[in-house]
Amino acid sequence: MAGRITWRRGWGVLTPGVLATALVLTGCGGGGDGVPPPRASEGADGGEWSAGPGSGGPTWNPSEDAGNGEGNGGSDAGHGGNGGSDTGNGGNGNGGNGGGRKKTELGWLPVGPQVPNTDTAINTPADAYDQLQDLRCADTRETVNRYGDGSKSWNLVSGLVYACLASKGDTALWAEAGRLYDSLGGPGFAQGDCRESAAYRTLNQAIGWVRQNPRGTVTFRPSRGGTTACRSGITEVDPGPEATLSPGDSFSVSGTWPDEITRATLRIGGSTVLELTREFSGCCHGAGAVFRLPESFAGAGQADLTLIYAGGTLTKPGVFRVEGTQQPSPVPPAPSPAPSASPSPTESSSPSESS
């Protein structure tokens, strides 16, 4: 509020504390002629006392730099806020560190790929991973509340749920995410499970950053296409390499592949290729499939299996031996060479011509 501070008579000796009480803001001059003003000096607030001719008393004159009042704090980037004061003239300052909020974007859960789920029920930590991988925080929280049993696998999913919700604005939930993270006791429990290992790395990175930047803001970036938590590959074929299969026999395959298997072939001895009948094929992490050999084929030997899906193939050599019932077609004999031509009698030289 604009105005001036005047000196009133009759206060006696004033201490600095009493002086603050004795000063009265007025909009016009008052009494006070003949009372010496306080010594002019720069105050802690930036300004000085002065007594103009004919004035009602000494007047406090704020300096030009006194406009830095309470303003918005500076950000971690070093940009200060705009100060303000009762004089109405705010100063622009270059603020210090610590006043603002850091922001970061962290990678979210990579694609599993998804677990096979033939009955469409979502009731395991692996199912919840797939649900949460799409950043469906609220849906996954309902899954945890319904099926979670307090195991470390469920606590890992639950910690990620709270981190997911906290990143969407409910920052108080970081504390619960941190508590669940601490209950895991490190990544050791997830060894051997590629999806849980990826989930732990995601939560570990988020909690670590938030604890170093308690006023910071985290957002999660959806996983890029092609990045998976688990490598694709054929894990097992049953029966194994010591077995011999005949026409019409079936065998099973387990492993991880990023999409539905559309075709499967066997190559025998590096040349003969058999198209297999697909009896069953699941997708995608820890998946299984069953294939059947043709009812009739020729050839025998160790077989290499190839699974074909949209965008790629998986091959495992020497899965087992096969023996066909058809005998290979006999190789026709090579044609005998044509007899060499002998000279005709007319081409022979007569004795008289040679003499």
PDB file of C-alpha atoms in Angstrom, residues 7-299:
ATOM      1  CA  TRP A   7       7.334  10.323  13.369  1.00  0.00           C
ATOM      2  CA  ARG A   8       4.809  11.117  16.163  1.00  0.00           C
ATOM      3  CA  ARG A   9       5.639  13.093  19.355  1.00  0.00           C
ATOM      4  CA  GLY A  10       5.418  11.785  22.839  1.00  0.00           C
ATOM      5  CA  TRP A  11       6.790   8.229  22.452  1.00  0.00           C
ATOM      6  CA  GLY A  12       9.958   8.908  24.393  1.00  0.00           C
ATOM      7  CA  VAL A  13      12.948   6.710  23.783  1.00  0.00           C
ATOM      8  CA  LEU A  14      12.136   4.054  21.185  1.00  0.00           C
ATOM      9  CA  THR A  15      13.799   0.709  20.883  1.00  0.00           C
ATOM     10  CA  PRO A  16      13.877  -0.990  17.475  1.00  0.00           C
ATOM     11  CA  GLY A  17      10.963  -3.200  18.531  1.00  0.00           C
ATOM     12  CA  VAL A  18       8.917  -0.264  19.829  1.00  0.00           C
ATOM     13  CA  LEU A  19       9.848   1.738  16.767  1.00  0.00           C
ATOM     14  CA  ALA A  20       8.108  -0.795  14.561  1.00  0.00           C
ATOM     15  CA  THR A  21       4.960  -0.335  16.645  1.00  0.00           C
ATOM     16  CA  ALA A  22       5.252   3.414  16.707  1.00  0.00           C
ATOM     17  CA  LEU A  23       5.364   3.816  12.963  1.00  0.00           C
ATOM     18  CA  VAL A  24       1.966   4.623  11.518  1.00  0.00           C
ATOM     19  CA  LEU A  25       1.132   4.577   7.826  1.00  0.00           C
ATOM     20  CA  THR A  26      -0.696   7.736   6.834  1.00  0.00           C
ATOM     21  CA  GLY A  27      -1.850   9.160   3.568  1.00  0.00           C
ATOM     22  CA  CYS A  28      -0.956  12.778   4.505  1.00  0.00           C
ATOM     23  CA  GLY A  29       1.539  14.651   6.711  1.00  0.00           C
ATOM     24  CA  GLY A  30       1.014  15.027  10.470  1.00  0.00           C
ATOM     25  CA  GLY A  31       2.630  16.877  13.342  1.00  0.00           C
ATOM     26  CA  GLY A  32       6.245  16.494  14.279  1.00  0.00           C
ATOM     27  CA  ASP A  33       7.934  19.784  13.521  1.00  0.00           C
ATOM     28  CA  GLY A  34      11.149  20.228  15.409  1.00  0.00           C
ATOM     29  CA  VAL A  35      11.702  16.527  16.189  1.00  0.00           C
ATOM     30  CA  PRO A  36      14.996  15.343  14.720  1.00  0.00           C
ATOM     31  CA  PRO A  37      14.601  12.413  12.344  1.00  0.00           C
ATOM     32  CA  PRO A  38      16.428   9.130  12.887  1.00  0.00           C
ATOM     33  CA  ARG A  39      19.820   8.799  11.269  1.00  0.00           C
ATOM     34  CA  ALA A  40      19.477   8.170   7.556  1.00  0.00           C
ATOM     35  CA  SER A  41      20.811   4.734   6.766  1.00  0.00           C
ATOM     36  CA  GLU A  42      20.179   1.820   4.489  1.00  0.00           C
ATOM     37  CA  GLY A  43      17.848  -0.595   6.240  1.00  0.00           C
ATOM     38  CA  ALA A  44      17.701  -4.352   6.019  1.00  0.00           C
ATOM     39  CA  ASP A  45      14.636  -3.956   3.853  1.00  0.00           C
ATOM     40  CA  GLY A  46      16.433  -1.664   1.389  1.00  0.00           C
ATOM     41  CA  GLY A  47      15.629   2.082   1.781  1.00  0.00           C
ATOM     42  CA  GLU A  48      16.361   5.143   3.949  1.00  0.00           C
ATOM     43  CA  TRP A  49      14.764   7.762   6.154  1.00  0.00           C
ATOM     44  CA  SER A  50      14.667  11.348   4.966  1.00  0.00           C
ATOM     45  CA  ALA A  51      13.056  14.608   6.032  1.00  0.00           C
ATOM     46  CA  GLY A  52      11.909  16.878   3.249  1.00  0.00           C
ATOM     47  CA  PRO A  53      11.419  20.658   3.716  1.00  0.00           C
ATOM     48  CA  GLY A  54       8.018  21.465   5.149  1.00  0.00           C
ATOM     49  CA  SER A  55       7.099  17.839   5.590  1.00  0.00           C
ATOM     50  CA  GLY A  56       5.206  16.529   8.516  1.00  0.00           C
ATOM     51  CA  GLY A  57       8.168  14.349   9.586  1.00  0.00           C
ATOM     52  CA  PRO A  58      10.770  11.904   8.334  1.00  0.00           C
ATOM     53  CA  THR A  59       9.695   9.665   5.500  1.00  0.00           C
ATOM     54  CA  TRP A  60      10.773   6.108   4.661  1.00  0.00           C
ATOM     55  CA  ASN A  61      11.854   5.885   1.037  1.00  0.00           C
ATOM     56  CA  PRO A  62      12.090   2.322  -0.268  1.00  0.00           C
ATOM     57  CA  SER A  63      14.979   1.759  -2.632  1.00  0.00           C
ATOM     58  CA  GLU A  64      14.486   0.498  -6.154  1.00  0.00           C
ATOM     59  CA  ASP A  65      15.716  -2.909  -5.118  1.00  0.00           C
ATOM     60  CA  ALA A  66      13.145  -3.236  -2.374  1.00  0.00           C
ATOM     61  CA  GLY A  67      10.571  -4.772  -4.656  1.00  0.00           C
ATOM     62  CA  ASN A  68      11.655  -8.328  -4.007  1.00  0.00           C
ATOM     63  CA  GLY A  69       8.961  -9.570  -1.695  1.00  0.00           C
ATOM     64  CA  GLU A  70       7.357 -12.953  -1.583  1.00  0.00           C
ATOM     65  CA  GLY A  71       7.280 -14.410  -5.040  1.00  0.00           C
ATOM     66  CA  ASN A  72       7.332 -17.777  -6.696  1.00  0.00           C
ATOM     67  CA  GLY A  73      10.419 -19.756  -5.832  1.00  0.00           C
ATOM     68  CA  GLY A  74      13.145 -20.465  -8.323  1.00  0.00           C
ATOM     69  CA  SER A  75      13.179 -23.759 -10.171  1.00  0.00           C
ATOM     70  CA  ASP A  76      15.931 -26.361 -10.240  1.00  0.00           C
ATOM     71  CA  ALA A  77      16.815 -25.013 -13.638  1.00  0.00           C
ATOM     72  CA  GLY A  78      17.967 -21.804 -11.932  1.00  0.00           C
ATOM     73  CA  HIS A  79      15.237 -19.452 -13.102  1.00  0.00           C
ATOM     74  CA  GLY A  80      13.934 -17.208 -10.342  1.00  0.00           C
ATOM     75  CA  GLY A  81      10.378 -16.164  -9.769  1.00  0.00           C
ATOM     76  CA  ASN A  82       8.868 -12.700 -10.039  1.00  0.00           C
ATOM     77  CA  GLY A  83       9.051 -10.917  -6.680  1.00  0.00           C
ATOM     78  CA  GLY A  84       6.330  -8.634  -5.346  1.00  0.00           C
ATOM     79  CA  SER A  85       5.976  -6.060  -2.562  1.00  0.00           C
ATOM     80  CA  ASP A  86       3.537  -3.577  -1.083  1.00  0.00           C
ATOM     81  CA  THR A  87       5.056  -0.924  -3.323  1.00  0.00           C
ATOM     82  CA  GLY A  88       3.743  -2.836  -6.309  1.00  0.00           C
ATOM     83  CA  ASN A  89       7.086  -2.885  -8.094  1.00  0.00           C
ATOM     84  CA  GLY A  90       8.314  -6.473  -8.213  1.00  0.00           C
ATOM     85  CA  GLY A  91      11.840  -7.298  -9.209  1.00  0.00           C
ATOM     86  CA  ASN A  92      12.818 -10.131 -11.548  1.00  0.00           C
ATOM     87  CA  GLY A  93      15.462 -12.320  -9.964  1.00  0.00           C
ATOM     88  CA  ASN A  94      17.486 -15.320 -10.967  1.00  0.00           C
ATOM     89  CA  GLY A  95      16.404 -17.817  -8.359  1.00  0.00           C
ATOM     90  CA  GLY A  96      18.509 -20.491  -6.756  1.00  0.00           C
ATOM     91  CA  ASN A  97      18.262 -24.246  -6.833  1.00  0.00           C
ATOM     92  CA  GLY A  98      15.729 -26.255  -4.903  1.00  0.00           C
ATOM     93  CA  GLY A  99      12.699 -24.038  -5.344  1.00  0.00           C
ATOM     94  CA  GLY A 100      11.093 -25.919  -8.228  1.00  0.00           C
ATOM     95  CA  ARG A 101      10.228 -29.490  -9.170  1.00  0.00           C
ATOM     96  CA  LYS A 102      12.319 -31.733 -11.326  1.00  0.00           C
ATOM     97  CA  LYS A 103      10.591 -33.821 -13.963  1.00  0.00           C
ATOM     98  CA  THR A 104      11.644 -37.068 -15.548  1.00  0.00           C
ATOM     99  CA  GLU A 105      10.246 -39.609 -17.970  1.00  0.00           C
ATOM    100  CA  LEU A 106      11.063 -43.242 -17.261  1.00  0.00           C
ATOM    101  CA  GLY A 107      10.538 -46.320 -19.383  1.00  0.00           C
ATOM    102  CA  TRP A 108       7.579 -48.477 -18.365  1.00  0.00           C
ATOM    103  CA  LEU A 109       7.234 -52.272 -18.371  1.00  0.00           C
ATOM    104  CA  PRO A 110       8.439 -53.911 -21.578  1.00  0.00           C
ATOM    105  CA  VAL A 111       6.163 -56.293 -23.418  1.00  0.00           C
ATOM    106  CA  GLY A 112       6.350 -59.792 -21.903  1.00  0.00           C
ATOM    107  CA  PRO A 113       5.390 -61.070 -24.416  1.00  0.00           C
ATOM    108  CA  GLN A 114       1.990 -61.917 -23.020  1.00  0.00           C
ATOM    109  CA  VAL A 115       1.240 -65.162 -21.246  1.00  0.00           C
ATOM    110  CA  PRO A 116      -1.176 -67.673 -22.778  1.00  0.00           C
ATOM    111  CA  ASN A 117      -4.623 -67.222 -21.309  1.00  0.00           C
ATOM    112  CA  THR A 118      -7.065 -69.622 -22.883  1.00  0.00           C
ATOM    113  CA  ASP A 119      -9.853 -69.001 -20.354  1.00  0.00           C
ATOM    114  CA  THR A 120      -9.488 -65.184 -20.461  1.00  0.00           C
ATOM    115  CA  ALA A 121      -9.211 -65.049 -16.647  1.00  0.00           C
ATOM    116  CA  ILE A 122      -6.795 -62.512 -15.171  1.00  0.00           C
ATOM    117  CA  ASN A 123      -5.887 -63.962 -11.803  1.00  0.00           C
ATOM    118  CA  THR A 124      -2.118 -64.434 -11.594  1.00  0.00           C
ATOM    119  CA  PRO A 125       0.817 -62.013 -11.255  1.00  0.00           C
ATOM    120  CA  ALA A 126       1.755 -62.841 -14.855  1.00  0.00           C
ATOM    121  CA  ASP A 127      -1.737 -61.892 -16.040  1.00  0.00           C
ATOM    122  CA  ALA A 128      -1.567 -58.690 -13.983  1.00  0.00           C
ATOM    123  CA  TYR A 129       1.780 -57.852 -15.615  1.00  0.00           C
ATOM    124  CA  ASP A 130       0.131 -57.917 -19.034  1.00  0.00           C
ATOM    125  CA  GLN A 131      -2.723 -55.775 -17.736  1.00  0.00           C
ATOM    126  CA  LEU A 132      -0.360 -53.279 -16.142  1.00  0.00           C
ATOM    127  CA  GLN A 133       1.950 -53.193 -19.152  1.00  0.00           C
ATOM    128  CA  ASP A 134      -0.793 -51.244 -20.940  1.00  0.00           C
ATOM    129  CA  LEU A 135      -0.754 -48.701 -18.027  1.00  0.00           C
ATOM    130  CA  ARG A 136      -4.207 -49.858 -16.905  1.00  0.00           C
ATOM    131  CA  CYS A 137      -3.449 -48.833 -13.323  1.00  0.00           C
ATOM    132  CA  ALA A 138      -6.966 -48.857 -11.849  1.00  0.00           C
ATOM    133  CA  ASP A 139      -7.919 -52.179 -13.496  1.00  0.00           C
ATOM    134  CA  THR A 140      -4.758 -53.828 -12.175  1.00  0.00           C
ATOM    135  CA  ARG A 141      -5.405 -52.491  -8.685  1.00  0.00           C
ATOM    136  CA  GLU A 142      -8.762 -54.307  -8.751  1.00  0.00           C
ATOM    137  CA  THR A 143      -6.974 -57.486  -9.867  1.00  0.00           C
ATOM    138  CA  VAL A 144      -4.490 -57.185  -6.978  1.00  0.00           C
ATOM    139  CA  ASN A 145      -7.274 -56.512  -4.453  1.00  0.00           C
ATOM    140  CA  ARG A 146      -9.159 -59.549  -5.664  1.00  0.00           C
ATOM    141  CA  TYR A 147      -6.406 -62.134  -6.151  1.00  0.00           C
ATOM    142  CA  GLY A 148      -3.292 -60.803  -4.409  1.00  0.00           C
ATOM    143  CA  ASP A 149      -2.026 -63.054  -1.607  1.00  0.00           C
ATOM    144  CA  GLY A 150       0.790 -60.946  -0.163  1.00  0.00           C
ATOM    145  CA  SER A 151       3.526 -62.939  -1.896  1.00  0.00           C
ATOM    146  CA  LYS A 152       6.534 -61.104  -3.272  1.00  0.00           C
ATOM    147  CA  SER A 153       5.297 -61.604  -6.827  1.00  0.00           C
ATOM    148  CA  TRP A 154       1.997 -59.918  -5.957  1.00  0.00           C
ATOM    149  CA  ASN A 155       3.742 -57.203  -3.901  1.00  0.00           C
ATOM    150  CA  LEU A 156       5.886 -56.406  -6.926  1.00  0.00           C
ATOM    151  CA  VAL A 157       2.787 -55.944  -9.067  1.00  0.00           C
ATOM    152  CA  SER A 158       1.108 -53.929  -6.308  1.00  0.00           C
ATOM    153  CA  GLY A 159       4.135 -51.641  -5.956  1.00  0.00           C
ATOM    154  CA  LEU A 160       4.019 -50.970  -9.698  1.00  0.00           C
ATOM    155  CA  VAL A 161       0.285 -50.242  -9.456  1.00  0.00           C
ATOM    156  CA  TYR A 162       0.918 -47.539  -6.832  1.00  0.00           C
ATOM    157  CA  ALA A 163       3.807 -46.126  -8.876  1.00  0.00           C
ATOM    158  CA  CYS A 164       1.549 -46.044 -11.938  1.00  0.00           C
ATOM    159  CA  LEU A 165      -1.216 -44.210 -10.049  1.00  0.00           C
ATOM    160  CA  ALA A 166       1.279 -41.812  -8.432  1.00  0.00           C
ATOM    161  CA  SER A 167       2.645 -40.871 -11.855  1.00  0.00           C
ATOM    162  CA  LYS A 168      -0.879 -39.920 -12.903  1.00  0.00           C
ATOM    163  CA  GLY A 169      -1.203 -37.308 -10.152  1.00  0.00           C
ATOM    164  CA  ASP A 170      -1.787 -39.024  -6.789  1.00  0.00           C
ATOM    165  CA  THR A 171       1.778 -38.435  -5.606  1.00  0.00           C
ATOM    166  CA  ALA A 172       1.019 -39.475  -2.010  1.00  0.00           C
ATOM    167  CA  LEU A 173       0.980 -43.065  -3.272  1.00  0.00           C
ATOM    168  CA  TRP A 174       4.754 -43.029  -3.821  1.00  0.00           C
ATOM    169  CA  ALA A 175       5.137 -43.796  -0.124  1.00  0.00           C
ATOM    170  CA  GLU A 176       3.125 -47.021  -0.453  1.00  0.00           C
ATOM    171  CA  ALA A 177       4.980 -47.948  -3.632  1.00  0.00           C
ATOM    172  CA  GLY A 178       8.239 -47.492  -1.718  1.00  0.00           C
ATOM    173  CA  ARG A 179       7.044 -49.635   1.194  1.00  0.00           C
ATOM    174  CA  LEU A 180       6.146 -52.506  -1.123  1.00  0.00           C
ATOM    175  CA  TYR A 181       9.456 -52.125  -2.954  1.00  0.00           C
ATOM    176  CA  ASP A 182      11.349 -52.420   0.351  1.00  0.00           C
ATOM    177  CA  SER A 183       9.400 -55.573   1.242  1.00  0.00           C
ATOM    178  CA  LEU A 184      10.885 -57.352  -1.780  1.00  0.00           C
ATOM    179  CA  GLY A 185      14.371 -57.362  -0.274  1.00  0.00           C
ATOM    180  CA  GLY A 186      16.189 -56.968  -3.568  1.00  0.00           C
ATOM    181  CA  PRO A 187      15.954 -58.582  -7.007  1.00  0.00           C
ATOM    182  CA  GLY A 188      16.972 -62.067  -5.906  1.00  0.00           C
ATOM    183  CA  PHE A 189      13.432 -63.443  -5.711  1.00  0.00           C
ATOM    184  CA  ALA A 190      12.857 -62.664  -9.398  1.00  0.00           C
ATOM    185  CA  GLN A 191      15.896 -64.549 -10.717  1.00  0.00           C
ATOM    186  CA  GLY A 192      14.897 -66.999 -13.422  1.00  0.00           C
ATOM    187  CA  ASP A 193      11.704 -65.166 -14.366  1.00  0.00           C
ATOM    188  CA  CYS A 194      12.372 -62.664 -17.125  1.00  0.00           C
ATOM    189  CA  ARG A 195       9.091 -60.795 -16.644  1.00  0.00           C
ATOM    190  CA  GLU A 196       9.491 -60.365 -12.880  1.00  0.00           C
ATOM    191  CA  SER A 197      13.100 -59.272 -13.396  1.00  0.00           C
ATOM    192  CA  ALA A 198      11.949 -56.599 -15.846  1.00  0.00           C
ATOM    193  CA  ALA A 199       9.190 -55.515 -13.435  1.00  0.00           C
ATOM    194  CA  TYR A 200      11.657 -55.191 -10.559  1.00  0.00           C
ATOM    195  CA  ARG A 201      14.049 -53.089 -12.671  1.00  0.00           C
ATOM    196  CA  THR A 202      11.179 -50.747 -13.581  1.00  0.00           C
ATOM    197  CA  LEU A 203      10.075 -50.268  -9.957  1.00  0.00           C
ATOM    198  CA  ASN A 204      13.659 -49.974  -8.701  1.00  0.00           C
ATOM    199  CA  GLN A 205      14.419 -47.166 -11.148  1.00  0.00           C
ATOM    200  CA  ALA A 206      11.244 -45.250 -10.274  1.00  0.00           C
ATOM    201  CA  ILE A 207      11.618 -45.516  -6.478  1.00  0.00           C
ATOM    202  CA  GLY A 208      15.296 -44.610  -6.660  1.00  0.00           C
ATOM    203  CA  TRP A 209      14.586 -41.439  -8.616  1.00  0.00           C
ATOM    204  CA  VAL A 210      11.686 -40.348  -6.398  1.00  0.00           C
ATOM    205  CA  ARG A 211      13.717 -40.808  -3.219  1.00  0.00           C
ATOM    206  CA  GLN A 212      16.475 -38.627  -4.620  1.00  0.00           C
ATOM    207  CA  ASN A 213      13.929 -36.049  -5.840  1.00  0.00           C
ATOM    208  CA  PRO A 214      11.064 -36.132  -3.324  1.00  0.00           C
ATOM    209  CA  ARG A 215       9.380 -33.102  -4.886  1.00  0.00           C
ATOM    210  CA  GLY A 216       9.931 -34.330  -8.428  1.00  0.00           C
ATOM    211  CA  THR A 217       7.411 -35.492 -10.983  1.00  0.00           C
ATOM    212  CA  VAL A 218       7.625 -38.842 -12.758  1.00  0.00           C
ATOM    213  CA  THR A 219       5.864 -39.850 -15.937  1.00  0.00           C
ATOM    214  CA  PHE A 220       6.181 -43.256 -17.567  1.00  0.00           C
ATOM    215  CA  ARG A 221       6.875 -43.784 -21.244  1.00  0.00           C
ATOM    216  CA  PRO A 222       5.133 -46.825 -22.790  1.00  0.00           C
ATOM    217  CA  SER A 223       7.526 -49.503 -23.939  1.00  0.00           C
ATOM    218  CA  ARG A 224       8.757 -49.196 -27.492  1.00  0.00           C
ATOM    219  CA  GLY A 225       7.616 -51.814 -29.945  1.00  0.00           C
ATOM    220  CA  GLY A 226       9.988 -54.730 -30.339  1.00  0.00           C
ATOM    221  CA  THR A 227      11.376 -54.469 -26.800  1.00  0.00           C
ATOM    222  CA  THR A 228      10.466 -57.561 -24.796  1.00  0.00           C
ATOM    223  CA  ALA A 229      11.211 -58.709 -21.274  1.00  0.00           C
ATOM    224  CA  CYS A 230      11.809 -62.296 -22.399  1.00  0.00           C
ATOM    225  CA  ARG A 231      13.725 -63.601 -25.383  1.00  0.00           C
ATOM    226  CA  SER A 232      11.851 -65.601 -27.969  1.00  0.00           C
ATOM    227  CA  GLY A 233      12.928 -69.180 -28.535  1.00  0.00           C
ATOM    228  CA  ILE A 234      11.985 -72.868 -28.501  1.00  0.00           C
ATOM    229  CA  THR A 235      12.589 -74.142 -24.995  1.00  0.00           C
ATOM    230  CA  GLU A 236      11.670 -77.828 -25.289  1.00  0.00           C
ATOM    231  CA  VAL A 237      10.403 -80.403 -27.765  1.00  0.00           C
ATOM    232  CA  ASP A 238       8.755 -83.588 -26.491  1.00  0.00           C
ATOM    233  CA  PRO A 239       9.786 -86.265 -27.318  1.00  0.00           C
ATOM    234  CA  GLY A 240      13.429 -85.320 -27.424  1.00  0.00           C
ATOM    235  CA  PRO A 241      16.382 -85.987 -29.746  1.00  0.00           C
ATOM    236  CA  GLU A 242      16.689 -89.677 -28.801  1.00  0.00           C
ATOM    237  CA  ALA A 243      13.177 -90.464 -30.020  1.00  0.00           C
ATOM    238  CA  THR A 244      12.117 -91.658 -33.474  1.00  0.00           C
ATOM    239  CA  LEU A 245       8.787 -90.507 -34.903  1.00  0.00           C
ATOM    240  CA  SER A 246       6.799 -92.079 -37.701  1.00  0.00           C
ATOM    241  CA  PRO A 247       4.148 -90.712 -40.084  1.00  0.00           C
ATOM    242  CA  GLY A 248       1.047 -89.521 -38.216  1.00  0.00           C
ATOM    243  CA  ASP A 249       2.854 -89.092 -34.859  1.00  0.00           C
ATOM    244  CA  SER A 250       2.371 -85.908 -32.794  1.00  0.00           C
ATOM    245  CA  PHE A 251       4.819 -83.950 -30.673  1.00  0.00           C
ATOM    246  CA  SER A 252       4.651 -80.880 -28.399  1.00  0.00           C
ATOM    247  CA  VAL A 253       6.702 -77.699 -28.313  1.00  0.00           C
ATOM    248  CA  SER A 254       7.105 -75.149 -25.504  1.00  0.00           C
ATOM    249  CA  GLY A 255       8.804 -71.759 -25.486  1.00  0.00           C
ATOM    250  CA  THR A 256       8.236 -68.071 -26.052  1.00  0.00           C
ATOM    251  CA  TRP A 257       7.286 -66.414 -29.298  1.00  0.00           C
ATOM    252  CA  PRO A 258       5.932 -62.907 -29.954  1.00  0.00           C
ATOM    253  CA  ASP A 259       2.885 -63.911 -31.987  1.00  0.00           C
ATOM    254  CA  GLU A 260       0.643 -66.816 -32.926  1.00  0.00           C
ATOM    255  CA  ILE A 261       2.362 -69.676 -34.741  1.00  0.00           C
ATOM    256  CA  THR A 262       0.890 -69.926 -38.232  1.00  0.00           C
ATOM    257  CA  ARG A 263       2.990 -72.757 -39.747  1.00  0.00           C
ATOM    258  CA  ALA A 264       5.571 -75.342 -38.748  1.00  0.00           C
ATOM    259  CA  THR A 265       7.938 -77.469 -40.834  1.00  0.00           C
ATOM    260  CA  LEU A 266      10.464 -80.274 -40.393  1.00  0.00           C
ATOM    261  CA  ARG A 267      13.547 -80.516 -42.555  1.00  0.00           C
ATOM    262  CA  ILE A 268      15.001 -84.011 -42.826  1.00  0.00           C
ATOM    263  CA  GLY A 269      18.614 -84.538 -43.742  1.00  0.00           C
ATOM    264  CA  GLY A 270      18.904 -80.960 -44.886  1.00  0.00           C
ATOM    265  CA  SER A 271      16.736 -81.461 -47.976  1.00  0.00           C
ATOM    266  CA  THR A 272      13.234 -82.934 -47.456  1.00  0.00           C
ATOM    267  CA  VAL A 273      10.757 -80.453 -45.930  1.00  0.00           C
ATOM    268  CA  LEU A 274       7.555 -81.672 -44.260  1.00  0.00           C
ATOM    269  CA  GLU A 275       4.581 -79.404 -43.630  1.00  0.00           C
ATOM    270  CA  LEU A 276       3.138 -80.152 -40.171  1.00  0.00           C
ATOM    271  CA  THR A 277      -0.492 -80.095 -39.068  1.00  0.00           C
ATOM    272  CA  ARG A 278      -1.072 -77.687 -36.187  1.00  0.00           C
ATOM    273  CA  GLU A 279      -3.270 -79.354 -33.567  1.00  0.00           C
ATOM    274  CA  PHE A 280      -2.885 -76.600 -30.976  1.00  0.00           C
ATOM    275  CA  SER A 281      -0.854 -73.403 -30.654  1.00  0.00           C
ATOM    276  CA  GLY A 282      -0.817 -70.953 -27.759  1.00  0.00           C
ATOM    277  CA  CYS A 283       0.762 -67.539 -27.434  1.00  0.00           C
ATOM    278  CA  CYS A 284       3.111 -66.125 -26.288  1.00  0.00           C
ATOM    279  CA  HIS A 285       5.302 -66.318 -23.099  1.00  0.00           C
ATOM    280  CA  GLY A 286       5.655 -69.834 -21.709  1.00  0.00           C
ATOM    281  CA  ALA A 287       3.403 -70.959 -24.518  1.00  0.00           C
ATOM    282  CA  GLY A 288       2.872 -74.428 -25.970  1.00  0.00           C
ATOM    283  CA  ALA A 289       1.949 -75.972 -29.281  1.00  0.00           C
ATOM    284  CA  VAL A 290       1.210 -79.461 -30.655  1.00  0.00           C
ATOM    285  CA  PHE A 291       1.955 -80.580 -34.220  1.00  0.00           C
ATOM    286  CA  ARG A 292       1.393 -83.792 -36.199  1.00  0.00           C
ATOM    287  CA  LEU A 293       3.556 -85.334 -38.907  1.00  0.00           C
ATOM    288  CA  PRO A 294       2.041 -86.134 -42.307  1.00  0.00           C
ATOM    289  CA  GLU A 295       0.371 -89.534 -42.656  1.00  0.00           C
ATOM    290  CA  SER A 296       2.807 -90.485 -45.347  1.00  0.00           C
ATOM    291  CA  PHE A 297       6.225 -89.232 -46.312  1.00  0.00           C
ATOM    292  CA  ALA A 298       9.517 -90.515 -47.592  1.00  0.00           C
ATOM    293  CA  GLY A 299      12.899 -90.149 -46.040  1.00  0.00           C
TER     294      GLY A 299
END
